[in-house]
């Protein structure tokens, strides 16, 4: 035992005094002094510390951190000598799990306790388990960007920080489902709200906020993000993260394994959110047409009916707009020829018709005629119009079968313009015709009919009613939120005010279009997604995102060996891309499947890669450390070894083998 | 005959009983009124003939027999119905042979004078008489209640839906059929009956039977528009009748049966499409060197992810200006969401691109000899048009490439963007069909695992077919929802086949698989929940499945009754069956005629012994990549990291490579 001494008080063994600070790295912290020898085991030291502190507390999570060596002393059977600890070592006895604030892919902040002592890979896996996100190997943490000092302190609204730091997961067992969510979320209303935040898409952001947020303006800007990735093989403590720091949780590797909306709603939602923010902040470019689809997919029609969309939005009944809708709809029942549904069977076998006065316009060369009122009958998939109602039994002026036609909305809600443009195919070509409706209700019914007809279905189709609803819902959002960014109220309540189309598209489209121009474009794209459920829409959104040519490329600025200028290296899940920094053109692509080996020379910070046929590439990293490039390459190789058959367990060693290798550095 | 009509009888009564039950539970005690109108005015016509007589004459004996069998079945079925249901009248066809005959002759004059093609209406299924004077029927459907349905309403709605489904099944009794003249390579023609539920794949299978060709994946149905000088192949999942109904009556369009390498070129040499556009020279070298293993992984990467990867294609093409004969060179890019071009003075970044066309409503065609016809710069043209457009129109887009390679890349790229994963599924089905085991066996151990994919029912339905990006979700207008459903049924049938095969049940095309969600029908009604087989169609199924044409000409028997309902809900998940040699939709001939028909039949199905059970598991296991070698203690000291690391990394990489090699 350490601390044997003579009667005079001199120590006669080789023991010495070891000072250990209690608490996190705080020089003012209380400290205890122990008498130890080089042979003392860490476990014994721990025990002594606890005895000395003499406080009743759960110390099980505590461990010793060696500040100078930036190392945890986790091997309790190792001796101090083995660790090489001498009396001058600054040791801290503190908790291994500490609170951090995570910025989630959906940009919400969440406080939870993360492991500061395990390699980041494991820490992320634990976080993902807590959040119930499968396949944690695809995610990682980044440092939050440094805040620029603003000249005038803008009064930033205190953002809500969700808290999961009290939640403790039982180890080993897969969390059971309870009330539709993993059991550990259902403890309190607070955690439940947290789960909803995680598993449901967030309302569209404020257009003003969008404009204010930083957007990359060039390729080199896009490299900034990737310089902030933390190192997977070292722990948070080693990387200088402090308790309470803000970290970003993001999907790092764009290789999403086995996306299943049923089993992982959180993962799907967060992936969707990351995709959405990528698009909104122009991290990834898309065309105008694609943007409209993305915009429409953010507001799937059915989501409104299920009420699952906007968090905290009032139930439909309290919304005056929707009340109006209901009233108008019931009026419409009378308007549409026929009586109330007395006989269900009847309604099943009869294909409903629409008959009404509509104004019709047929654009022709050399004609000045505008819209003219006609009596229009819409039966099955065929649209017939007559001069007036009396002639209806006779031959129509024209009859159009809408099957396979293109339906384009031409709507301006504030201008009360509700037109449907039809491009009807015929053997001779397409004929164009415009139907002008009087109001939203009429429009929604005819529009829904046209859409179904274009797909060869009739209004007897079961989706007709929901189609009508979806159109109305979208229009009502337009009505309440259709203004420009200027007249849009700010503040947390804004989301309940309605939908601002500017919140759905990247800011460059805000500059390009006025809100009222944007609305019909989104509406047009919306018609194809109106029937999707929330989850389907999310999945579709992710798929569309994945199909973008620039999807999944992480950019790093590098300088190739023998080159005199900086270039961009794009790293995707299957290839490396050399990109011209100025023009953005792809210079060369190498696929991982042709790669033989890659090496990192940590001294000169150079990555060298050998491909088949003796193609050798070497570059030094400029914008990020070569560790990040190395980890990306290794990570993608690792992800490509995953197999469906292998199931859930993760080969952590392999991952660390492939991405590590720089501990020595 | 007696047996089968009994069978029908029984099924129908069960079905009716079932509907009755539902009706009562709704508080309505009448039988559901029959559908007041036939879905379409014309039911049957032929494609490619001057008149119907010609088309009938052209039919081979067995086809005629099959046709007759169908007709007879129709009649008997109609009789059954009259007995069964008192109220109904309109829905059933009380044909008499003479009536049909008169119909035929009526139809004849409709033929046009053109030498190849004309469509005559051959109505062997009569237009329906007017609906019964049921006043209730005249009431149009009021709009469904707008407010969210209460629970009871929902239940009622669910029931109503079921009834509706049942009614739709009844409606399917009337299946539209076409007699189509298909032009062969050797200038001969074959006539065959195509029913409206058949997909191009079914028709191909049918033609395989008839022509005894090698079951190559390159065989395709090919449509030619002589007037527009355009042509294209049917995609295997397309509904043939639907495509043909877009043709005008006086059309000169033809259907061909031929081999086209282009059809599935991307799956044979994916590198030509996916790895091409960077550095021509080099890519040619690599494309030659690309081995099967790499092709496989490239395909998997491109087609088996959450979304299909559309090949990156861009380059200058000539665009024919609307209505003019001048061609303008523009820089085009292919994206999953459509074709874009770079407007003048802009760059080719995404934000500057202008949309040229999206693929939702257009088909892609090859243009032939457009150099002559439209003064195109080259003869490598492709055309995008709405399938319904049959004449020259400003809505047809003409594009012209510099060379054949570019043309093929664009056409394939557009098809991938338009059809997505379906294309790959089609290919794999074609491979399975062709029994091209050699291709897979050459690949060694991977052979079982890779093609197993199409047969994995769990992945397909679960995630849905990945939509190509930007392509809006839509029921492709060419394939209606019902057909898609039918398709999936066909798939399930295919999947089930190995299992069913053990029972050696001939003459059971498309054993309907009752979806568990819908009515759990009693055994005979089992097929009522199958879209493709309603009680009334029982006899027809044989014709539609392709097997009908094999019906023994001699004994004229209706197909044997459906197999006793094996406890199919409990069927073990089908083993992936790429090796499965028997044609999917063509059941083995009934034993009775095996002797006679045997000679003209394709190689008989391999005995079930060869069924995957024995061979499958091991390769599947082998596919699992072995663990990469464990890393030894990292020996590299901080300073000398360079050398040590390199060795380690190269070792690791080699190990990985090796492992991958083992895998495939």
mmCIF file of N, CA, C and O in Angstrom, chain A residues 285 287 289-290 329 333 339 346-350 380 403-404 427-428 430 460 508 528-529 540 544 546-547 574 588 591 595-599 603 630 637 643 651 654 657 661, chain B residues 37 136 139 141-142 146 160 164 167 275 282 298 301 306-307 335 337 340 351 355 386 388 390-391 393 395 469 472-473 625 627-628 631 639 645-646 649-650 653 656-657:
data_model
loop_
_atom_site.group_PDB
_atom_site.id
_atom_site.type_symbol
_atom_site.label_atom_id
_atom_site.label_comp_id
_atom_site.label_asym_id
_atom_site.label_seq_id
_atom_site.Cartn_x
_atom_site.Cartn_y
_atom_site.Cartn_z
ATOM 1 N N UNK A 285 -27.377 22.863 -56.171
ATOM 2 C CA UNK A 285 -28.129 23.611 -57.170
ATOM 3 C C UNK A 285 -29.135 22.722 -57.867
ATOM 4 O O UNK A 285 -28.909 21.529 -58.034
ATOM 5 N N UNK A 287 -32.509 23.016 -61.007
ATOM 6 C CA UNK A 287 -33.147 23.871 -61.997
ATOM 7 C C UNK A 287 -34.468 24.396 -61.435
ATOM 8 O O UNK A 287 -34.960 23.934 -60.409
ATOM 9 N N UNK A 289 -37.438 24.024 -62.649
ATOM 10 C CA UNK A 289 -38.503 23.015 -62.647
ATOM 11 C C UNK A 289 -38.355 22.103 -61.439
ATOM 12 O O UNK A 289 -39.338 21.726 -60.801
ATOM 13 N N UNK A 290 -37.114 21.742 -61.173
ATOM 14 C CA UNK A 290 -36.891 20.857 -60.041
ATOM 15 C C UNK A 290 -37.243 21.558 -58.731
ATOM 16 O O UNK A 290 -37.817 20.956 -57.830
ATOM 17 N N UNK A 329 -68.241 24.142 -49.549
ATOM 18 C CA UNK A 329 -68.303 22.812 -50.117
ATOM 19 C C UNK A 329 -69.686 22.215 -49.999
ATOM 20 O O UNK A 329 -70.174 21.568 -50.912
ATOM 21 N N UNK A 333 -72.344 21.004 -53.000
ATOM 22 C CA UNK A 333 -73.035 19.747 -53.185
ATOM 23 C C UNK A 333 -74.360 19.980 -53.870
ATOM 24 O O UNK A 333 -74.808 19.193 -54.681
ATOM 25 N N UNK A 339 -78.664 14.896 -55.737
ATOM 26 C CA UNK A 339 -79.099 15.087 -54.370
ATOM 27 C C UNK A 339 -78.072 14.507 -53.423
ATOM 28 O O UNK A 339 -77.014 14.045 -53.829
ATOM 29 N N UNK A 346 -75.478 3.380 -55.110
ATOM 30 C CA UNK A 346 -75.757 4.177 -56.271
ATOM 31 C C UNK A 346 -74.550 5.029 -56.612
ATOM 32 O O UNK A 346 -74.109 5.111 -57.746
ATOM 33 N N UNK A 347 -74.021 5.625 -55.574
ATOM 34 C CA UNK A 347 -72.908 6.523 -55.825
ATOM 35 C C UNK A 347 -71.693 5.751 -56.319
ATOM 36 O O UNK A 347 -70.776 6.309 -56.892
ATOM 37 N N UNK A 348 -71.727 4.486 -56.087
ATOM 38 C CA UNK A 348 -70.572 3.708 -56.505
ATOM 39 C C UNK A 348 -70.607 3.371 -57.970
ATOM 40 O O UNK A 348 -69.595 3.280 -58.627
ATOM 41 N N UNK A 349 -71.772 3.162 -58.446
ATOM 42 C CA UNK A 349 -71.850 2.687 -59.814
ATOM 43 C C UNK A 349 -72.055 3.819 -60.800
ATOM 44 O O UNK A 349 -71.840 3.663 -61.986
ATOM 45 N N UNK A 350 -72.494 4.947 -60.307
ATOM 46 C CA UNK A 350 -72.713 6.051 -61.206
ATOM 47 C C UNK A 350 -71.442 6.881 -61.257
ATOM 48 O O UNK A 350 -70.853 7.182 -60.234
ATOM 49 N N UNK A 380 -67.281 11.366 -67.294
ATOM 50 C CA UNK A 380 -66.171 10.420 -67.368
ATOM 51 C C UNK A 380 -64.882 11.176 -67.634
ATOM 52 O O UNK A 380 -64.526 12.059 -66.875
ATOM 53 N N UNK A 403 -58.032 12.131 -71.566
ATOM 54 C CA UNK A 403 -57.073 11.098 -71.189
ATOM 55 C C UNK A 403 -55.704 11.426 -71.782
ATOM 56 O O UNK A 403 -55.573 11.683 -72.970
ATOM 57 N N UNK A 404 -54.737 11.413 -70.937
ATOM 58 C CA UNK A 404 -53.380 11.688 -71.392
ATOM 59 C C UNK A 404 -53.086 13.152 -71.606
ATOM 60 O O UNK A 404 -52.040 13.504 -72.134
ATOM 61 N N UNK A 427 -54.560 12.788 -82.423
ATOM 62 C CA UNK A 427 -53.616 12.303 -83.435
ATOM 63 C C UNK A 427 -52.932 13.440 -84.188
ATOM 64 O O UNK A 427 -51.805 13.286 -84.640
ATOM 65 N N UNK A 428 -53.599 14.555 -84.300
ATOM 66 C CA UNK A 428 -53.023 15.635 -85.094
ATOM 67 C C UNK A 428 -52.069 16.500 -84.291
ATOM 68 O O UNK A 428 -51.354 17.309 -84.836
ATOM 69 N N UNK A 430 -51.543 18.628 -80.293
ATOM 70 C CA UNK A 430 -52.168 18.978 -79.030
ATOM 71 C C UNK A 430 -53.097 20.155 -79.269
ATOM 72 O O UNK A 430 -52.752 21.089 -79.989
ATOM 73 N N UNK A 460 -65.471 9.186 -60.388
ATOM 74 C CA UNK A 460 -65.947 8.157 -59.474
ATOM 75 C C UNK A 460 -64.788 7.588 -58.667
ATOM 76 O O UNK A 460 -64.984 6.887 -57.697
ATOM 77 N N UNK A 508 -32.732 32.496 -54.434
ATOM 78 C CA UNK A 508 -32.546 33.060 -55.774
ATOM 79 C C UNK A 508 -33.845 33.056 -56.572
ATOM 80 O O UNK A 508 -34.025 33.854 -57.480
ATOM 81 N N UNK A 528 -49.239 16.886 -58.945
ATOM 82 C CA UNK A 528 -48.811 15.494 -59.018
ATOM 83 C C UNK A 528 -48.494 14.897 -57.664
ATOM 84 O O UNK A 528 -48.285 13.702 -57.553
ATOM 85 N N UNK A 529 -48.388 15.751 -56.676
ATOM 86 C CA UNK A 529 -48.003 15.221 -55.374
ATOM 87 C C UNK A 529 -49.109 15.386 -54.350
ATOM 88 O O UNK A 529 -48.943 15.030 -53.191
ATOM 89 N N UNK A 540 -40.127 10.910 -51.494
ATOM 90 C CA UNK A 540 -40.014 11.422 -52.858
ATOM 91 C C UNK A 540 -39.050 12.585 -52.932
ATOM 92 O O UNK A 540 -38.246 12.715 -53.850
ATOM 93 N N UNK A 544 -35.733 12.693 -55.135
ATOM 94 C CA UNK A 544 -35.486 13.743 -56.121
ATOM 95 C C UNK A 544 -34.165 14.440 -55.831
ATOM 96 O O UNK A 544 -33.405 14.779 -56.737
ATOM 97 N N UNK A 546 -31.633 13.038 -54.377
ATOM 98 C CA UNK A 546 -30.556 12.122 -54.742
ATOM 99 C C UNK A 546 -30.324 12.076 -56.240
ATOM 100 O O UNK A 546 -29.255 11.697 -56.687
ATOM 101 N N UNK A 547 -31.329 12.422 -56.998
ATOM 102 C CA UNK A 547 -31.171 12.340 -58.443
ATOM 103 C C UNK A 547 -30.543 13.595 -59.030
ATOM 104 O O UNK A 547 -30.300 13.638 -60.227
ATOM 105 N N UNK A 574 -19.131 7.128 -54.662
ATOM 106 C CA UNK A 574 -18.527 6.133 -55.538
ATOM 107 C C UNK A 574 -17.339 6.672 -56.312
ATOM 108 O O UNK A 574 -16.738 5.965 -57.091
ATOM 109 N N UNK A 588 -11.884 15.617 -64.154
ATOM 110 C CA UNK A 588 -11.565 14.197 -64.196
ATOM 111 C C UNK A 588 -12.363 13.494 -63.101
ATOM 112 O O UNK A 588 -12.645 14.080 -62.064
ATOM 113 N N UNK A 591 -13.152 6.535 -60.054
ATOM 114 C CA UNK A 591 -14.114 5.772 -59.278
ATOM 115 C C UNK A 591 -13.412 4.933 -58.219
ATOM 116 O O UNK A 591 -12.328 4.420 -58.455
ATOM 117 N N UNK A 595 -9.924 1.912 -57.493
ATOM 118 C CA UNK A 595 -8.864 2.371 -56.613
ATOM 119 C C UNK A 595 -8.126 1.182 -56.028
ATOM 120 O O UNK A 595 -8.727 0.203 -55.602
ATOM 121 N N UNK A 596 -6.831 1.281 -56.026
ATOM 122 C CA UNK A 596 -6.049 0.186 -55.445
ATOM 123 C C UNK A 596 -5.656 0.496 -54.010
ATOM 124 O O UNK A 596 -5.719 -0.353 -53.145
ATOM 125 N N UNK A 597 -5.209 1.667 -53.784
ATOM 126 C CA UNK A 597 -4.839 2.024 -52.420
ATOM 127 C C UNK A 597 -4.777 3.531 -52.295
ATOM 128 O O UNK A 597 -4.681 4.251 -53.282
ATOM 129 N N UNK A 598 -4.869 3.949 -51.063
ATOM 130 C CA UNK A 598 -4.613 5.362 -50.817
ATOM 131 C C UNK A 598 -3.783 5.508 -49.562
ATOM 132 O O UNK A 598 -3.852 4.678 -48.651
ATOM 133 N N UNK A 599 -2.970 6.505 -49.535
ATOM 134 C CA UNK A 599 -2.082 6.724 -48.396
ATOM 135 C C UNK A 599 -2.114 8.184 -48.026
ATOM 136 O O UNK A 599 -2.345 9.052 -48.862
ATOM 137 N N UNK A 603 3.093 13.983 -42.637
ATOM 138 C CA UNK A 603 4.103 15.027 -42.478
ATOM 139 C C UNK A 603 3.901 16.161 -43.465
ATOM 140 O O UNK A 603 3.927 17.328 -43.103
ATOM 141 N N UNK A 630 -9.191 11.833 -45.951
ATOM 142 C CA UNK A 630 -8.890 10.428 -45.681
ATOM 143 C C UNK A 630 -10.094 9.720 -45.067
ATOM 144 O O UNK A 630 -10.462 8.606 -45.457
ATOM 145 N N UNK A 637 -15.579 3.696 -48.428
ATOM 146 C CA UNK A 637 -15.200 2.298 -48.652
ATOM 147 C C UNK A 637 -15.896 1.412 -47.617
ATOM 148 O O UNK A 637 -16.446 0.361 -47.933
ATOM 149 N N UNK A 643 -23.755 -4.856 -46.010
ATOM 150 C CA UNK A 643 -24.583 -5.783 -46.760
ATOM 151 C C UNK A 643 -25.930 -5.870 -46.088
ATOM 152 O O UNK A 643 -26.035 -5.824 -44.866
ATOM 153 N N UNK A 651 -19.689 -2.912 -37.834
ATOM 154 C CA UNK A 651 -18.305 -3.313 -37.646
ATOM 155 C C UNK A 651 -17.459 -2.076 -37.382
ATOM 156 O O UNK A 651 -16.876 -1.483 -38.268
ATOM 157 N N UNK A 654 -13.638 -2.073 -38.180
ATOM 158 C CA UNK A 654 -13.307 -1.863 -39.579
ATOM 159 C C UNK A 654 -13.402 -0.388 -39.923
ATOM 160 O O UNK A 654 -12.556 0.171 -40.616
ATOM 161 N N UNK A 657 -10.490 1.317 -38.623
ATOM 162 C CA UNK A 657 -9.307 0.963 -39.393
ATOM 163 C C UNK A 657 -9.237 1.779 -40.672
ATOM 164 O O UNK A 657 -8.182 2.247 -41.081
ATOM 165 N N UNK A 661 -5.886 5.892 -38.369
ATOM 166 C CA UNK A 661 -4.546 5.862 -38.909
ATOM 167 C C UNK A 661 -3.786 7.148 -38.721
ATOM 168 O O UNK A 661 -2.681 7.300 -39.176
ATOM 169 N N UNK B 37 -73.012 1.577 -68.217
ATOM 170 C CA UNK B 37 -72.498 1.728 -69.572
ATOM 171 C C UNK B 37 -71.238 0.930 -69.778
ATOM 172 O O UNK B 37 -70.478 0.701 -68.845
ATOM 173 N N UNK B 136 -82.942 4.781 -60.221
ATOM 174 C CA UNK B 136 -81.884 5.153 -59.281
ATOM 175 C C UNK B 136 -80.599 5.450 -60.026
ATOM 176 O O UNK B 136 -79.812 6.298 -59.645
ATOM 177 N N UNK B 139 -79.431 8.987 -61.210
ATOM 178 C CA UNK B 139 -78.916 10.024 -60.326
ATOM 179 C C UNK B 139 -77.398 10.043 -60.404
ATOM 180 O O UNK B 139 -76.756 9.026 -60.229
ATOM 181 N N UNK B 141 -73.673 10.973 -59.198
ATOM 182 C CA UNK B 141 -73.063 10.861 -57.875
ATOM 183 C C UNK B 141 -72.888 12.232 -57.271
ATOM 184 O O UNK B 141 -72.244 13.089 -57.831
ATOM 185 N N UNK B 142 -73.486 12.428 -56.151
ATOM 186 C CA UNK B 142 -73.238 13.705 -55.477
ATOM 187 C C UNK B 142 -71.801 13.669 -54.954
ATOM 188 O O UNK B 142 -71.252 12.610 -54.711
ATOM 189 N N UNK B 146 -67.633 16.617 -47.772
ATOM 190 C CA UNK B 146 -66.330 17.259 -47.731
ATOM 191 C C UNK B 146 -65.634 17.156 -46.387
ATOM 192 O O UNK B 146 -64.418 17.141 -46.325
ATOM 193 N N UNK B 160 -68.025 0.185 -48.951
ATOM 194 C CA UNK B 160 -68.436 0.616 -50.281
ATOM 195 C C UNK B 160 -67.319 0.370 -51.274
ATOM 196 O O UNK B 160 -67.554 -0.078 -52.394
ATOM 197 N N UNK B 164 -67.383 -1.851 -54.613
ATOM 198 C CA UNK B 164 -66.983 -1.270 -55.871
ATOM 199 C C UNK B 164 -65.946 -2.150 -56.543
ATOM 200 O O UNK B 164 -65.975 -2.388 -57.745
ATOM 201 N N UNK B 167 -67.533 -4.975 -58.069
ATOM 202 C CA UNK B 167 -68.206 -4.604 -59.311
ATOM 203 C C UNK B 167 -67.199 -4.459 -60.437
ATOM 204 O O UNK B 167 -67.458 -4.841 -61.579
ATOM 205 N N UNK B 275 -20.010 5.663 -67.736
ATOM 206 C CA UNK B 275 -18.633 6.106 -67.518
ATOM 207 C C UNK B 275 -18.051 6.696 -68.787
ATOM 208 O O UNK B 275 -16.865 6.660 -69.014
ATOM 209 N N UNK B 282 -9.663 7.129 -73.117
ATOM 210 C CA UNK B 282 -9.467 6.291 -71.955
ATOM 211 C C UNK B 282 -10.692 5.421 -71.689
ATOM 212 O O UNK B 282 -10.592 4.243 -71.375
ATOM 213 N N UNK B 298 -21.600 -1.640 -60.884
ATOM 214 C CA UNK B 298 -22.031 -0.370 -61.469
ATOM 215 C C UNK B 298 -23.549 -0.352 -61.625
ATOM 216 O O UNK B 298 -24.220 0.640 -61.337
ATOM 217 N N UNK B 301 -25.186 -0.035 -58.259
ATOM 218 C CA UNK B 301 -25.059 1.340 -57.789
ATOM 219 C C UNK B 301 -26.073 2.253 -58.492
ATOM 220 O O UNK B 301 -26.675 3.122 -57.882
ATOM 221 N N UNK B 306 -31.778 4.062 -53.492
ATOM 222 C CA UNK B 306 -33.089 4.628 -53.196
ATOM 223 C C UNK B 306 -33.683 5.273 -54.446
ATOM 224 O O UNK B 306 -34.874 5.278 -54.655
ATOM 225 N N UNK B 307 -32.815 5.871 -55.234
ATOM 226 C CA UNK B 307 -33.320 6.400 -56.497
ATOM 227 C C UNK B 307 -32.352 6.013 -57.599
ATOM 228 O O UNK B 307 -31.165 5.807 -57.366
ATOM 229 N N UNK B 335 -31.109 15.451 -67.363
ATOM 230 C CA UNK B 335 -31.235 15.291 -65.913
ATOM 231 C C UNK B 335 -32.409 14.372 -65.652
ATOM 232 O O UNK B 335 -33.218 14.153 -66.544
ATOM 233 N N UNK B 337 -34.957 14.975 -64.235
ATOM 234 C CA UNK B 337 -36.235 15.673 -64.342
ATOM 235 C C UNK B 337 -36.566 16.084 -65.762
ATOM 236 O O UNK B 337 -37.636 16.619 -65.997
ATOM 237 N N UNK B 340 -32.673 19.578 -70.587
ATOM 238 C CA UNK B 340 -32.486 21.021 -70.450
ATOM 239 C C UNK B 340 -31.519 21.496 -71.515
ATOM 240 O O UNK B 340 -30.751 20.706 -72.077
ATOM 241 N N UNK B 351 -28.469 26.429 -62.309
ATOM 242 C CA UNK B 351 -29.393 27.551 -62.136
ATOM 243 C C UNK B 351 -29.685 28.266 -63.447
ATOM 244 O O UNK B 351 -30.690 28.960 -63.552
ATOM 245 N N UNK B 355 -35.542 24.515 -69.240
ATOM 246 C CA UNK B 355 -36.128 23.201 -69.468
ATOM 247 C C UNK B 355 -36.575 23.068 -70.914
ATOM 248 O O UNK B 355 -37.261 23.941 -71.445
ATOM 249 N N UNK B 386 -45.932 13.016 -77.677
ATOM 250 C CA UNK B 386 -47.011 12.409 -76.911
ATOM 251 C C UNK B 386 -47.496 11.181 -77.666
ATOM 252 O O UNK B 386 -47.673 11.238 -78.882
ATOM 253 N N UNK B 388 -50.177 9.899 -78.158
ATOM 254 C CA UNK B 388 -51.419 9.982 -78.921
ATOM 255 C C UNK B 388 -51.267 10.747 -80.231
ATOM 256 O O UNK B 388 -52.107 10.652 -81.099
ATOM 257 N N UNK B 390 -50.319 11.359 -83.772
ATOM 258 C CA UNK B 390 -50.032 10.427 -84.858
ATOM 259 C C UNK B 390 -49.637 11.124 -86.153
ATOM 260 O O UNK B 390 -49.226 10.479 -87.101
ATOM 261 N N UNK B 391 -49.843 12.406 -86.199
ATOM 262 C CA UNK B 391 -49.561 13.131 -87.444
ATOM 263 C C UNK B 391 -48.499 14.181 -87.165
ATOM 264 O O UNK B 391 -48.211 14.501 -86.024
ATOM 265 N N UNK B 393 -46.845 17.443 -86.319
ATOM 266 C CA UNK B 393 -47.372 18.463 -85.422
ATOM 267 C C UNK B 393 -46.225 19.241 -84.826
ATOM 268 O O UNK B 393 -45.109 18.738 -84.697
ATOM 269 N N UNK B 395 -45.984 19.838 -81.941
ATOM 270 C CA UNK B 395 -45.730 19.325 -80.604
ATOM 271 C C UNK B 395 -44.776 18.140 -80.611
ATOM 272 O O UNK B 395 -44.480 17.570 -79.575
ATOM 273 N N UNK B 469 -35.809 11.163 -60.598
ATOM 274 C CA UNK B 469 -35.988 12.453 -59.949
ATOM 275 C C UNK B 469 -36.800 13.410 -60.782
ATOM 276 O O UNK B 469 -36.738 13.432 -61.989
ATOM 277 N N UNK B 472 -42.557 13.542 -61.994
ATOM 278 C CA UNK B 472 -43.571 13.574 -60.979
ATOM 279 C C UNK B 472 -44.229 12.230 -60.880
ATOM 280 O O UNK B 472 -44.362 11.516 -61.839
ATOM 281 N N UNK B 473 -44.624 11.936 -59.685
ATOM 282 C CA UNK B 473 -45.328 10.681 -59.471
ATOM 283 C C UNK B 473 -46.594 10.710 -60.290
ATOM 284 O O UNK B 473 -47.291 11.720 -60.323
ATOM 285 N N UNK B 625 -19.643 -10.197 -47.978
ATOM 286 C CA UNK B 625 -18.211 -9.973 -48.042
ATOM 287 C C UNK B 625 -17.565 -10.419 -46.749
ATOM 288 O O UNK B 625 -18.077 -10.134 -45.675
ATOM 289 N N UNK B 627 -14.992 -10.389 -43.800
ATOM 290 C CA UNK B 627 -14.468 -9.224 -43.111
ATOM 291 C C UNK B 627 -13.111 -8.878 -43.689
ATOM 292 O O UNK B 627 -12.308 -9.746 -43.961
ATOM 293 N N UNK B 628 -12.907 -7.636 -43.851
ATOM 294 C CA UNK B 628 -11.584 -7.238 -44.294
ATOM 295 C C UNK B 628 -10.595 -7.607 -43.208
ATOM 296 O O UNK B 628 -10.960 -7.726 -42.036
ATOM 297 N N UNK B 631 -6.815 -5.007 -38.800
ATOM 298 C CA UNK B 631 -5.591 -4.246 -38.829
ATOM 299 C C UNK B 631 -4.720 -4.641 -37.640
ATOM 300 O O UNK B 631 -5.192 -4.838 -36.542
ATOM 301 N N UNK B 639 6.707 10.139 -36.576
ATOM 302 C CA UNK B 639 7.556 10.679 -37.634
ATOM 303 C C UNK B 639 7.478 9.862 -38.898
ATOM 304 O O UNK B 639 7.205 10.372 -39.969
ATOM 305 N N UNK B 645 2.406 3.765 -42.854
ATOM 306 C CA UNK B 645 1.010 3.932 -43.248
ATOM 307 C C UNK B 645 0.789 3.383 -44.644
ATOM 308 O O UNK B 645 -0.189 2.738 -44.920
ATOM 309 N N UNK B 646 1.688 3.713 -45.485
ATOM 310 C CA UNK B 646 1.500 3.308 -46.870
ATOM 311 C C UNK B 646 1.367 1.809 -46.957
ATOM 312 O O UNK B 646 0.479 1.289 -47.605
ATOM 313 N N UNK B 649 -1.909 0.758 -45.591
ATOM 314 C CA UNK B 649 -3.046 1.121 -46.422
ATOM 315 C C UNK B 649 -3.109 0.269 -47.670
ATOM 316 O O UNK B 649 -4.164 -0.166 -48.092
ATOM 317 N N UNK B 650 -1.963 0.069 -48.255
ATOM 318 C CA UNK B 650 -2.000 -0.708 -49.486
ATOM 319 C C UNK B 650 -2.422 -2.139 -49.171
ATOM 320 O O UNK B 650 -3.191 -2.742 -49.910
ATOM 321 N N UNK B 653 -6.091 -2.086 -48.711
ATOM 322 C CA UNK B 653 -6.781 -1.895 -49.980
ATOM 323 C C UNK B 653 -6.755 -3.183 -50.767
ATOM 324 O O UNK B 653 -7.737 -3.598 -51.363
ATOM 325 N N UNK B 656 -9.097 -5.520 -49.417
ATOM 326 C CA UNK B 656 -10.470 -5.160 -49.785
ATOM 327 C C UNK B 656 -10.758 -5.593 -51.213
ATOM 328 O O UNK B 656 -11.807 -6.141 -51.522
ATOM 329 N N UNK B 657 -9.812 -5.305 -52.072
ATOM 330 C CA UNK B 657 -9.989 -5.671 -53.468
ATOM 331 C C UNK B 657 -10.196 -7.169 -53.586
ATOM 332 O O UNK B 657 -11.068 -7.655 -54.285
#
